[in-house]
Short mmCIF file of C-alpha atoms in Angstrom, two decimals:
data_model
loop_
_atom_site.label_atom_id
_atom_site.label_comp_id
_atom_site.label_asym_id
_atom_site.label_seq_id
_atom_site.Cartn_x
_atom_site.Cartn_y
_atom_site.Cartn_z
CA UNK K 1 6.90 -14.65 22.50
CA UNK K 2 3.73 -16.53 22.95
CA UNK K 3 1.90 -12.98 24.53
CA UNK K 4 3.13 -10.96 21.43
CA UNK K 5 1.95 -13.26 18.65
CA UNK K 6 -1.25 -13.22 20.55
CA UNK K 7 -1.36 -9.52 20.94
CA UNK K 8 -0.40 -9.07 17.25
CA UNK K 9 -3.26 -11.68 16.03
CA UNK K 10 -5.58 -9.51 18.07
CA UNK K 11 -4.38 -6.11 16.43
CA UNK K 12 -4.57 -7.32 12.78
CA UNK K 13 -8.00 -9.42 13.47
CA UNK K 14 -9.37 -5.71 15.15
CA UNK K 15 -8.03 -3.93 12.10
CA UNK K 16 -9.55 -6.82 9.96
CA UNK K 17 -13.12 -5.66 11.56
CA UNK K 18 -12.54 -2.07 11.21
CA UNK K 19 -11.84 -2.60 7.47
CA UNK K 20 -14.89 -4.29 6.66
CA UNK K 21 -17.11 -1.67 8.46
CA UNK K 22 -15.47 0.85 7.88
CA UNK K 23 -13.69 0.59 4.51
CA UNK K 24 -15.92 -1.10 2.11
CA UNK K 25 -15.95 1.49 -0.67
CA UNK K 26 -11.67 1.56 -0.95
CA UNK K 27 -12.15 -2.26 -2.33
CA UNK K 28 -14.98 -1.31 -4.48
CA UNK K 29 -12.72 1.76 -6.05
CA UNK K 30 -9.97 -0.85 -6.21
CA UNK K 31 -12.01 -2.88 -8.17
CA UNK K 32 -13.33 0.19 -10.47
CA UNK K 33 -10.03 1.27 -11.13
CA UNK K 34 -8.23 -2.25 -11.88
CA UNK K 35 -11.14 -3.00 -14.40
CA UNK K 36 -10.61 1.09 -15.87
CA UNK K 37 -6.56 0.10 -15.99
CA UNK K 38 -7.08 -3.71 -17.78
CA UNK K 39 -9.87 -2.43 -20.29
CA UNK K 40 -7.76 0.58 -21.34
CA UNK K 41 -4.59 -1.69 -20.93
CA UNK K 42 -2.75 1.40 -19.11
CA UNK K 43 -0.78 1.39 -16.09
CA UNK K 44 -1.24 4.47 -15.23
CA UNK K 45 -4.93 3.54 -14.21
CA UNK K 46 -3.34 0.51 -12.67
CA UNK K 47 -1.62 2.56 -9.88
CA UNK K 48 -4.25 3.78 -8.53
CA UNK K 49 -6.00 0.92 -6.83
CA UNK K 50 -2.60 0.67 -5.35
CA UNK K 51 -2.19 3.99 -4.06
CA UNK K 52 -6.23 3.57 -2.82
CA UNK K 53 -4.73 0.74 -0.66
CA UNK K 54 -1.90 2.30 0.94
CA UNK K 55 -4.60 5.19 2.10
CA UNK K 56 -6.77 2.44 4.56
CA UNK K 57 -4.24 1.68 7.26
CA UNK K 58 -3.38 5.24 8.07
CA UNK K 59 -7.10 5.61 8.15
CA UNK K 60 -7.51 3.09 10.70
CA UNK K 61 -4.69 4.73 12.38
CA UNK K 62 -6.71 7.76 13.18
CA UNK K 63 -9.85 5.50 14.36
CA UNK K 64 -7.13 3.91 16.87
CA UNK K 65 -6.47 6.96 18.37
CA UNK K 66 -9.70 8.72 18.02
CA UNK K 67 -10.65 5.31 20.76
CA UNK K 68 -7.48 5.77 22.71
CA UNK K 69 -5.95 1.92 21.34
CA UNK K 70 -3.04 3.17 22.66
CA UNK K 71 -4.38 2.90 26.29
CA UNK K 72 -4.69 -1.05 25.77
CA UNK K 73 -2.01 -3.50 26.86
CA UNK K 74 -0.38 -3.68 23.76
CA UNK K 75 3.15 -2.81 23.26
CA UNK K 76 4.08 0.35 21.14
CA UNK K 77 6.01 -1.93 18.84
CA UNK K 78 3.17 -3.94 18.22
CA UNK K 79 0.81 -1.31 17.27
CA UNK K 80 3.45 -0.26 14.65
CA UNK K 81 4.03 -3.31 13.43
CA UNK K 82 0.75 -4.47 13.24
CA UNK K 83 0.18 -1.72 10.87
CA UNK K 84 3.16 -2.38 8.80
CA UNK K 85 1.97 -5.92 8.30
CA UNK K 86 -1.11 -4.72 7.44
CA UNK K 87 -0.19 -2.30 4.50
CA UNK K 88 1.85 -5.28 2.94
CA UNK K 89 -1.53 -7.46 3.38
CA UNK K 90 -3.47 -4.56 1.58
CA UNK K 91 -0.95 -3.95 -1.01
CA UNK K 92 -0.97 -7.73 -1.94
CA UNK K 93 -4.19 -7.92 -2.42
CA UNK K 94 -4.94 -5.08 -4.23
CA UNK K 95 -1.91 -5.97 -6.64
CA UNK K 96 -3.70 -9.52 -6.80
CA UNK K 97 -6.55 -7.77 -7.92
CA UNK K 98 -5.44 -6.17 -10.70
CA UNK K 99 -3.78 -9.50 -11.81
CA UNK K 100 -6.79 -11.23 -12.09
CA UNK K 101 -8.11 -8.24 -13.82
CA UNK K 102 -5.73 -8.06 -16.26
CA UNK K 103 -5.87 -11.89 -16.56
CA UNK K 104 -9.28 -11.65 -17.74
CA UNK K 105 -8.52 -9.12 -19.73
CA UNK K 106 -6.17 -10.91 -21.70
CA UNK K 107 -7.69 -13.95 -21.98
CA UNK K 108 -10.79 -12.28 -23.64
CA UNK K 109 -8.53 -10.05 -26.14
CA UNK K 110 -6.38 -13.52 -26.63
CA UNK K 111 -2.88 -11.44 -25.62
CA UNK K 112 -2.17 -13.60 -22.81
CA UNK K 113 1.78 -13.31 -21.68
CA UNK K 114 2.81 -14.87 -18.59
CA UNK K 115 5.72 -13.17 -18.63
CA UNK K 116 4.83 -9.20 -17.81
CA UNK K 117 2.55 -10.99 -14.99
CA UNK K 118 5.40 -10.75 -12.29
CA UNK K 119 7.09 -7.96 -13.50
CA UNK K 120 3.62 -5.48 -13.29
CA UNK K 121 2.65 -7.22 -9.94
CA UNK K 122 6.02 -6.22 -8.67
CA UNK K 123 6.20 -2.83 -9.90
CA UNK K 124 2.46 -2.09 -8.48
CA UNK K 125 3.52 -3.82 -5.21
CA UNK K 126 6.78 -0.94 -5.02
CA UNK K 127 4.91 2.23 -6.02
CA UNK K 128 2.43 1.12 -2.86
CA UNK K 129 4.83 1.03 -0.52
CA UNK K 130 6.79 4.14 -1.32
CA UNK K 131 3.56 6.57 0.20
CA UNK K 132 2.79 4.68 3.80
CA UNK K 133 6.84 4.58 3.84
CA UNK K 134 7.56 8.15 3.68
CA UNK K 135 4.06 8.90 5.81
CA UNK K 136 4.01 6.58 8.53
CA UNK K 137 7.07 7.56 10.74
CA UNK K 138 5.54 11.52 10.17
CA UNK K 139 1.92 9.67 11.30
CA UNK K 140 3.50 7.84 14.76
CA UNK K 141 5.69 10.79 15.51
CA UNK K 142 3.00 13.45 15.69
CA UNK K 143 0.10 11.49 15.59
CA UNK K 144 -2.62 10.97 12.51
CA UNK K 145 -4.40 14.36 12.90
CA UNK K 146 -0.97 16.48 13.33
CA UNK K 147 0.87 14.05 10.73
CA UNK K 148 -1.59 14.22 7.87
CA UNK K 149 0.79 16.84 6.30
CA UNK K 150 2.79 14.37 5.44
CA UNK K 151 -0.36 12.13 4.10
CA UNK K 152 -1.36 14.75 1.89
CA UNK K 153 2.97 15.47 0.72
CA UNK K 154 3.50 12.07 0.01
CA UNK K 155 0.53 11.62 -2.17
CA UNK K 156 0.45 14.72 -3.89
CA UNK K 157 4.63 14.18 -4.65
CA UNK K 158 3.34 10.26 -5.76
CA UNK K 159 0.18 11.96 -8.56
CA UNK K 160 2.81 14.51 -9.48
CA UNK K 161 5.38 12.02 -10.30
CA UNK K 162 2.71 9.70 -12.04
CA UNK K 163 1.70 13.14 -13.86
CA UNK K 164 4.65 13.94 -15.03
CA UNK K 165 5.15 10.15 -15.78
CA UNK K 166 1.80 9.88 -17.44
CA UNK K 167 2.98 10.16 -21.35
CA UNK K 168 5.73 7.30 -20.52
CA UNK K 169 3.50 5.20 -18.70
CA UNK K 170 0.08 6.06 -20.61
CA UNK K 171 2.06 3.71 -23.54
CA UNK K 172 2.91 0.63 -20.98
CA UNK K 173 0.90 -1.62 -21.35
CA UNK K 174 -0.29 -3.89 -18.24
CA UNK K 175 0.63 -7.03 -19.97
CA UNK K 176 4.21 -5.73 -20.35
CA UNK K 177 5.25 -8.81 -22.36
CA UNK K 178 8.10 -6.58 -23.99
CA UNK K 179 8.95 -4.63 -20.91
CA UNK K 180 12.26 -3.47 -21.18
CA UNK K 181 13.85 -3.62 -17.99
CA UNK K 182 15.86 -6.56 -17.14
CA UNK K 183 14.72 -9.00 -14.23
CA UNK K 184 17.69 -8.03 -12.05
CA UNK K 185 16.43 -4.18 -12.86
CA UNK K 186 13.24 -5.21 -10.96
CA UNK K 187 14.95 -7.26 -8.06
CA UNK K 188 16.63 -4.31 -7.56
CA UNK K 189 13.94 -2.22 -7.55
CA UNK K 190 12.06 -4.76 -5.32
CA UNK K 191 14.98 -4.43 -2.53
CA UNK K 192 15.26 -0.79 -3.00
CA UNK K 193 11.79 -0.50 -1.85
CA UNK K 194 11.60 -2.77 0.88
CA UNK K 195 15.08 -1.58 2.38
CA UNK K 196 13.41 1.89 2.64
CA UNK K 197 9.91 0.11 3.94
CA UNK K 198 12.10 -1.59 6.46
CA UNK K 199 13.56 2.23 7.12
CA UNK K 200 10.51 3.24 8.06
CA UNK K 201 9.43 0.92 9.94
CA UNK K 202 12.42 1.25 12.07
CA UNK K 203 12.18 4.81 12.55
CA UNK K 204 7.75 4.59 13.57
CA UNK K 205 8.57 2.17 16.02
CA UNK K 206 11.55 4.75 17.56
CA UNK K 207 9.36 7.86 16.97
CA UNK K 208 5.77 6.17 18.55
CA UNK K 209 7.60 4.21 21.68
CA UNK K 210 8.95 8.23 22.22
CA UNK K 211 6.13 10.24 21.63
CA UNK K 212 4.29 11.15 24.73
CA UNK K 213 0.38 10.93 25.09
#
């Protein structure tokens, strides 16, 4: 309805705030490391803006409830959601930057393939979503202080999988104009991760409109 869009307008454009004052130096590291991943045309160093990204709205989480948010007249739904959206806006971007990164890149080295273009933006785009998914429905159950277990989990299983990962993906390159997956391999990849984002975001919205204050 007409009072929910409002109310979710207002939660984003607060987070919006709280991201610029607060959150400043994640971009700038996004930056660093999508420059670090084009130069060195590895996508290992690619994944890390990404996984930079998915660390902000939990962040802002924890400044919600460190000023009681949750006292407002805001549904519990909508202060899930809004955070949902608000990984997928981060994520975007992030991925966007490293596309124009690598765009750059490749226009100066004279490699430029259209092609791997989609295919990298959509595998950065899954391996962001895969942390906040597994650590938000820990986060809205228990709460961000009690629920960073989970924060620190899911990121140290998502570095050990890149680490043991690292001498297969240290030899992708970011162009990935030869990538050897399939499309449909990567639309199914693409639903696989959004079916379990969608999970999740099911499951915060049960946990946080049942958790007691």
């Amino acid at each position: 309805d007409k009072g929910g869009s409002l109310n979710m307008k207002g939660l984003l454009r607060k987070d919006l705030y709280l991201m610029i004052k607060y959150c400043r130096l994640f971009f700038i590291l996004i930056i660093v490391f999508s420059f670090a991943g084009a130069w060195n045309n590895n996508l290992f160093f690619a994944l890390y803006p990404i996984t930079i990204s998915s660390i902000i709205p939990v962040n802002l989480l924890s400044y919600d409830e460190k000023s009681n948010w949750s006292l407002y007249p805001c549904s519990r739904k909508e202060i899930v959601s809004s955070k949902y959206i608000l990984t997928v806006c981060t994520l975007t971007l992030s991925a966007i930057i490293v596309e124009i990164v690598q765009i750059i890149n490749m226009i100066i080295r004279h490699n430029f393939y259209i092609s791997g273009l989609l295919t990298i933006f959509t595998i950065i785009f899954i391996a962001g979503l895969l942390p906040p998914a597994f650590m938000f429905p820990f986060t809205f159950k228990l709460g961000a202080e009690k629920g960073r277990f989970a924060y620190y989990i899911g990121f140290i299983l998502l570095f050990a999988l890149l680490g043991s990962l690292q001498s297969v993906i240290k030899n992708l390159p970011l162009g990935l104009a030869h990538f050897p997956f399939r499309s449909y391999y990567i639309l199914i990849l693409l639903f696989i991760g959004l079916l379990l984002y969608m999970i999740s975001w099911i499951l915060s919205i049960k946990f946080y409109q049942n958790r007691e204050f």
